[in-house]
Amino acid sequence: RYPWEPIGIVLHTLQGNDANYSGMARWYRNLQLQSGACVPLSQRMNETLEYTMDSLYIRIRQAWKPAPPKVMEQTPENEPEMRIACTFEHVARLMEACKAQGIPKVEFCLVGWNRKGHDGRWPQIFPVEEELGGEEKLRELIKRAEELGYHMVCHTNSTDGYSVAENWSWDLAAKDRTGSPVIDMRGWSGGRMVHLCPQKAWELARRDLPSVAELGFRGIHYIDVMTTVTPQDCWDPKHLVNRRESVEYQKKIMALSRELFGGFSSEG
């Protein structure tokens, strides 16, 4: 909590068989349910969730540049070569094999289908990576998945980006208290990993995710690491965001994913 927010403390005494950690967990779970903070899956069920509940989940990492990166500050001229592991045609053959083996329900999640592969040029998504077959082959693949009775979703990112992206602007970056961009110096496939301002991430998601959904993806959409990293704050005076507000922007992205694709998922 922040200093300007009211703080209330309630003391609850655990007694008898509940005077242990399991009793504490049961009490807290009931509190979350009664307050509405957690809604049981049975109450949130829709056709997409019902399908996923009964299906086999297969994530396919299609293409990527080296990680850790060989080049930290990448440009279109010096970025490392991308490794192709599984084209859209290869995925189609895998789907056909699953059907031939009698697997009734599968949800395929494509990773690295976007421009320059897995974590290649976030926040740039398009064009669909041509070395995998391009947009036309991807649309054919999604249509074939539907014909086979399978769901197909994809992996996107709303927390970080790389300066090699064609749509990159340093205004997208979260800033620390000194006004400097927040950078993870370990880097990843696209080079130095820059943390996005949560407000800017929401603006990007609102602009780009409808175009991703328009390709035909339906199912439990996957957004990288959102649920396992500390909510990012931003001290840029043009888009000042504290961590509580960061969570609210993330929840908007999650809700948008559910509206567009049928559901949302991430690590954890």
CSV table of C-alpha atoms in Angstrom, one decimal:
chain,number,residue,atom,x,y,z
A,1,ARG,CA,0.0,0.0,0.0
A,2,TYR,CA,0.9,3.6,-0.5
A,3,PRO,CA,1.1,6.2,2.4
A,4,TRP,CA,-2.0,8.0,1.3
A,5,GLU,CA,-4.2,4.8,1.3
A,6,PRO,CA,-6.2,3.9,4.4
A,7,ILE,CA,-4.9,0.9,6.3
A,8,GLY,CA,-7.1,-1.4,8.4
A,9,ILE,CA,-6.0,-4.4,10.5
A,10,VAL,CA,-8.2,-7.3,11.5
A,11,LEU,CA,-7.0,-9.8,14.0
A,12,HIS,CA,-8.3,-13.4,13.7
A,13,THR,CA,-7.4,-16.1,16.2
A,14,LEU,CA,-7.0,-19.6,14.9
A,15,GLN,CA,-8.3,-22.2,17.3
A,16,GLY,CA,-8.5,-26.0,17.7
A,17,ASN,CA,-7.8,-28.0,14.5
A,18,ASP,CA,-7.4,-24.7,12.6
A,19,ALA,CA,-4.5,-23.4,14.7
A,20,ASN,CA,-1.9,-24.2,12.0
A,21,TYR,CA,-0.8,-23.1,8.6
A,22,SER,CA,-3.4,-25.2,6.9
A,23,GLY,CA,-6.1,-23.5,9.0
A,24,MET,CA,-4.6,-20.1,8.1
A,25,ALA,CA,-4.8,-21.0,4.4
A,26,ARG,CA,-8.4,-22.2,4.7
A,27,TRP,CA,-9.4,-19.0,6.5
A,28,TYR,CA,-7.7,-16.8,3.9
A,29,ARG,CA,-9.3,-18.8,1.0
A,30,ASN,CA,-12.7,-18.3,2.5
A,31,LEU,CA,-12.1,-14.6,3.0
A,32,GLN,CA,-11.1,-14.2,-0.7
A,33,LEU,CA,-14.2,-16.1,-1.9
A,34,GLN,CA,-16.5,-14.2,0.4
A,35,SER,CA,-15.1,-10.8,-0.6
A,36,GLY,CA,-15.3,-11.6,-4.3
A,37,ALA,CA,-11.6,-11.2,-4.9
A,38,CYS,CA,-11.5,-14.8,-6.2
A,39,VAL,CA,-14.3,-16.2,-8.3
A,40,PRO,CA,-14.5,-20.0,-8.6
A,41,LEU,CA,-13.8,-21.4,-12.1
A,42,SER,CA,-17.2,-22.9,-12.1
A,43,GLN,CA,-18.7,-19.4,-12.0
A,44,ARG,CA,-16.4,-18.1,-14.7
A,45,MET,CA,-16.9,-21.1,-17.1
A,46,ASN,CA,-17.4,-20.4,-20.8
A,47,GLU,CA,-17.0,-22.5,-23.9
A,48,THR,CA,-13.3,-21.6,-24.2
A,49,LEU,CA,-12.5,-22.6,-20.6
A,50,GLU,CA,-14.5,-25.8,-20.9
A,51,TYR,CA,-12.6,-26.8,-24.0
A,52,THR,CA,-9.2,-26.0,-22.4
A,53,MET,CA,-10.1,-27.9,-19.2
A,54,ASP,CA,-10.5,-31.2,-21.3
A,55,SER,CA,-7.7,-30.6,-23.8
A,56,LEU,CA,-4.1,-31.4,-24.3
A,57,TYR,CA,-2.0,-28.2,-24.2
A,58,ILE,CA,0.9,-28.0,-26.7
A,59,ARG,CA,3.2,-25.0,-26.9
A,60,ILE,CA,5.4,-24.8,-30.0
A,61,ARG,CA,8.5,-22.6,-30.0
A,62,GLN,CA,8.9,-21.9,-33.7
A,63,ALA,CA,11.8,-19.5,-34.1
A,64,TRP,CA,14.2,-17.5,-32.1
A,65,LYS,CA,17.5,-15.6,-32.1
A,66,PRO,CA,20.2,-16.7,-29.6
A,67,ALA,CA,19.5,-16.2,-25.9
A,68,PRO,CA,21.5,-14.9,-24.0
A,69,PRO,CA,22.0,-12.5,-26.9
A,70,LYS,CA,25.2,-12.3,-28.9
A,71,VAL,CA,24.5,-8.7,-29.7
A,72,MET,CA,23.1,-6.5,-26.8
A,73,GLU,CA,22.2,-3.4,-28.8
A,74,GLN,CA,20.7,-4.8,-32.0
A,75,THR,CA,19.8,-3.1,-35.3
A,76,PRO,CA,18.3,-4.6,-38.5
A,77,GLU,CA,21.9,-4.7,-39.8
A,78,ASN,CA,23.6,-6.5,-36.9
A,79,GLU,CA,20.9,-8.6,-35.3
A,80,PRO,CA,21.8,-12.3,-35.1
A,81,GLU,CA,20.3,-14.9,-37.5
A,82,MET,CA,17.1,-16.5,-36.4
A,83,ARG,CA,16.9,-20.2,-35.9
A,84,ILE,CA,13.9,-21.9,-37.5
A,85,ALA,CA,12.6,-24.9,-35.6
A,86,CYS,CA,9.0,-25.3,-36.8
A,87,THR,CA,7.3,-23.6,-39.7
A,88,PHE,CA,3.5,-23.3,-40.1
A,89,GLU,CA,3.6,-26.3,-42.5
A,90,HIS,CA,5.4,-28.3,-39.8
A,91,VAL,CA,2.8,-27.4,-37.2
A,92,ALA,CA,0.0,-28.5,-39.7
A,93,ARG,CA,1.7,-31.9,-39.9
A,94,LEU,CA,1.9,-32.2,-36.2
A,95,MET,CA,-1.9,-31.4,-35.9
A,96,GLU,CA,-2.7,-34.0,-38.5
A,97,ALA,CA,-0.6,-36.5,-36.5
A,98,CYS,CA,-2.5,-35.7,-33.3
A,99,LYS,CA,-5.8,-36.2,-35.1
A,100,ALA,CA,-4.6,-39.5,-36.6
A,101,GLN,CA,-3.7,-40.7,-33.1
A,102,GLY,CA,-7.2,-40.1,-31.9
A,103,ILE,CA,-6.6,-37.1,-29.7
A,104,PRO,CA,-9.9,-35.3,-29.6
A,105,LYS,CA,-9.0,-31.9,-28.1
A,106,VAL,CA,-5.8,-30.0,-28.3
A,107,GLU,CA,-5.0,-26.4,-27.7
A,108,PHE,CA,-1.9,-25.3,-29.7
A,109,CYS,CA,0.0,-22.2,-28.6
A,110,LEU,CA,2.4,-20.8,-31.2
A,111,VAL,CA,5.5,-19.1,-29.7
A,112,GLY,CA,7.8,-17.0,-32.0
A,113,TRP,CA,5.3,-16.7,-34.8
A,114,ASN,CA,5.7,-13.0,-34.8
A,115,ARG,CA,8.4,-10.8,-36.4
A,116,LYS,CA,11.9,-12.2,-35.8
A,117,GLY,CA,10.6,-15.0,-33.6
A,118,HIS,CA,10.4,-15.5,-29.9
A,119,ASP,CA,11.3,-12.2,-28.1
A,120,GLY,CA,12.8,-11.1,-31.3
A,121,ARG,CA,11.5,-7.5,-31.7
A,122,TRP,CA,8.8,-6.8,-29.1
A,123,PRO,CA,6.7,-4.7,-29.0
A,124,GLN,CA,6.7,-5.2,-32.8
A,125,ILE,CA,4.4,-8.1,-33.7
A,126,PHE,CA,3.8,-7.7,-37.4
A,127,PRO,CA,4.4,-8.7,-40.1
A,128,VAL,CA,3.9,-12.4,-39.3
A,129,GLU,CA,7.3,-14.0,-39.7
A,130,GLU,CA,7.8,-14.7,-43.4
A,131,GLU,CA,10.5,-17.4,-42.8
A,132,LEU,CA,7.8,-19.4,-41.1
A,133,GLY,CA,5.4,-19.0,-44.0
A,134,GLY,CA,4.0,-15.6,-43.5
A,135,GLU,CA,0.4,-14.4,-42.8
A,136,GLU,CA,-1.2,-16.4,-45.5
A,137,LYS,CA,0.2,-19.8,-44.3
A,138,LEU,CA,-0.7,-18.8,-40.7
A,139,ARG,CA,-4.3,-18.1,-41.6
A,140,GLU,CA,-4.4,-21.5,-43.4
A,141,LEU,CA,-3.0,-23.2,-40.4
A,142,ILE,CA,-5.5,-21.6,-38.0
A,143,LYS,CA,-8.4,-22.6,-40.3
A,144,ARG,CA,-7.1,-26.2,-40.5
A,145,ALA,CA,-6.9,-26.3,-36.7
A,146,GLU,CA,-10.6,-25.3,-36.6
A,147,GLU,CA,-11.5,-28.0,-39.1
A,148,LEU,CA,-9.8,-30.6,-37.0
A,149,GLY,CA,-11.7,-29.4,-33.9
A,150,TYR,CA,-8.6,-28.0,-32.3
A,151,HIS,CA,-8.0,-24.6,-30.7
A,152,MET,CA,-5.0,-22.4,-31.7
A,153,VAL,CA,-3.7,-19.5,-29.7
A,154,CYS,CA,-0.4,-17.6,-29.6
A,155,HIS,CA,2.2,-16.0,-27.3
A,156,THR,CA,2.6,-12.2,-27.1
A,157,ASN,CA,4.3,-9.8,-24.7
A,158,SER,CA,3.1,-6.8,-22.8
A,159,THR,CA,6.0,-6.2,-20.3
A,160,ASP,CA,9.2,-5.5,-22.3
A,161,GLY,CA,10.6,-4.4,-25.6
A,162,TYR,CA,13.7,-3.9,-27.7
A,163,SER,CA,15.1,-0.9,-29.5
A,164,VAL,CA,15.5,-3.0,-32.7
A,165,ALA,CA,11.7,-2.9,-33.1
A,166,GLU,CA,10.5,-0.9,-36.1
A,167,ASN,CA,7.8,0.7,-33.9
A,168,TRP,CA,10.2,1.4,-31.0
A,169,SER,CA,10.1,4.7,-29.1
A,170,TRP,CA,11.9,5.5,-25.9
A,171,ASP,CA,8.6,7.0,-24.7
A,172,LEU,CA,7.3,3.4,-24.4
A,173,ALA,CA,10.0,2.6,-21.7
A,174,ALA,CA,9.3,2.7,-18.0
A,175,LYS,CA,11.5,5.3,-16.3
A,176,ASP,CA,13.1,5.1,-12.9
A,177,ARG,CA,13.3,8.0,-10.3
A,178,THR,CA,16.2,9.6,-12.2
A,179,GLY,CA,14.2,9.6,-15.5
A,180,SER,CA,16.4,6.8,-17.0
A,181,PRO,CA,14.8,3.9,-18.9
A,182,VAL,CA,14.4,0.7,-16.8
A,183,ILE,CA,16.6,-1.9,-18.5
A,184,ASP,CA,17.3,-5.5,-17.7
A,185,MET,CA,21.0,-5.7,-18.6
A,186,ARG,CA,20.9,-9.5,-18.9
A,187,GLY,CA,19.1,-9.2,-22.2
A,188,TRP,CA,17.2,-11.8,-24.2
A,189,SER,CA,16.9,-12.7,-27.9
A,190,GLY,CA,16.2,-9.1,-29.0
A,191,GLY,CA,19.2,-7.7,-27.0
A,192,ARG,CA,18.9,-5.3,-24.1
A,193,MET,CA,15.5,-5.9,-22.6
A,194,VAL,CA,13.7,-2.6,-21.8
A,195,HIS,CA,10.7,-2.6,-19.4
A,196,LEU,CA,7.6,-1.1,-20.8
A,197,CYS,CA,5.6,1.6,-19.0
A,198,PRO,CA,2.3,-0.3,-18.0
A,199,GLN,CA,0.2,2.6,-19.4
A,200,LYS,CA,2.0,2.3,-22.7
A,201,ALA,CA,1.8,-1.5,-22.6
A,202,TRP,CA,-2.0,-1.1,-22.3
A,203,GLU,CA,-2.1,1.3,-25.2
A,204,LEU,CA,-0.1,-1.1,-27.4
A,205,ALA,CA,-2.3,-4.1,-26.4
A,206,ARG,CA,-5.5,-2.1,-27.2
A,207,ARG,CA,-4.0,-1.3,-30.6
A,208,ASP,CA,-2.4,-4.6,-31.5
A,209,LEU,CA,-4.3,-7.5,-29.9
A,210,PRO,CA,-7.5,-7.0,-32.0
A,211,SER,CA,-5.3,-7.5,-35.1
A,212,VAL,CA,-3.8,-10.6,-33.6
A,213,ALA,CA,-7.3,-11.9,-32.9
A,214,GLU,CA,-8.4,-11.1,-36.4
A,215,LEU,CA,-5.9,-13.7,-37.7
A,216,GLY,CA,-8.3,-16.3,-36.3
A,217,PHE,CA,-6.7,-17.2,-33.0
A,218,ARG,CA,-9.3,-18.5,-30.4
A,219,GLY,CA,-8.6,-20.0,-27.0
A,220,ILE,CA,-6.7,-19.1,-23.9
A,221,HIS,CA,-4.4,-16.3,-25.1
A,222,TYR,CA,-0.9,-16.4,-23.6
A,223,ILE,CA,1.0,-13.2,-22.6
A,224,ASP,CA,4.6,-13.7,-21.4
A,225,VAL,CA,5.6,-13.4,-17.7
A,226,MET,CA,2.9,-10.9,-16.7
A,227,THR,CA,1.8,-12.9,-13.6
A,228,THR,CA,5.3,-13.7,-12.4
A,229,VAL,CA,7.1,-10.4,-12.4
A,230,THR,CA,6.8,-7.5,-9.9
A,231,PRO,CA,4.4,-4.9,-11.3
A,232,GLN,CA,6.4,-2.2,-13.0
A,233,ASP,CA,6.1,1.5,-11.9
A,234,CYS,CA,7.0,4.4,-14.1
A,235,TRP,CA,8.3,7.8,-13.1
A,236,ASP,CA,8.0,9.5,-16.5
A,237,PRO,CA,5.9,12.7,-15.8
A,238,LYS,CA,4.1,12.1,-19.1
A,239,HIS,CA,2.8,8.7,-18.0
A,240,LEU,CA,3.3,8.4,-14.2
A,241,VAL,CA,2.2,5.0,-12.9
A,242,ASN,CA,2.5,3.5,-9.5
A,243,ARG,CA,2.5,-0.3,-8.9
A,244,ARG,CA,-1.2,-0.4,-7.9
A,245,GLU,CA,-2.1,1.4,-11.1
A,246,SER,CA,0.3,-1.0,-13.0
A,247,VAL,CA,-1.8,-3.9,-11.8
A,248,GLU,CA,-5.0,-2.2,-13.0
A,249,TYR,CA,-3.5,-1.8,-16.5
A,250,GLN,CA,-2.5,-5.4,-16.5
A,251,LYS,CA,-6.0,-6.4,-15.5
A,252,LYS,CA,-7.3,-4.4,-18.5
A,253,ILE,CA,-5.0,-6.3,-20.8
A,254,MET,CA,-6.2,-9.6,-19.3
A,255,ALA,CA,-9.9,-8.6,-19.7
A,256,LEU,CA,-9.2,-7.6,-23.3
A,257,SER,CA,-7.6,-10.9,-24.0
A,258,ARG,CA,-10.7,-12.7,-22.6
A,259,GLU,CA,-12.9,-10.6,-24.7
A,260,LEU,CA,-10.9,-11.1,-28.0
A,261,PHE,CA,-9.8,-14.7,-27.7
A,262,GLY,CA,-11.9,-16.3,-25.0
A,263,GLY,CA,-9.5,-16.4,-22.1
A,264,PHE,CA,-6.1,-15.2,-20.7
A,265,SER,CA,-3.1,-17.1,-19.4
A,266,SER,CA,0.5,-16.5,-18.3
A,267,GLU,CA,3.2,-18.1,-16.2
A,268,GLY,CA,2.3,-19.3,-12.7
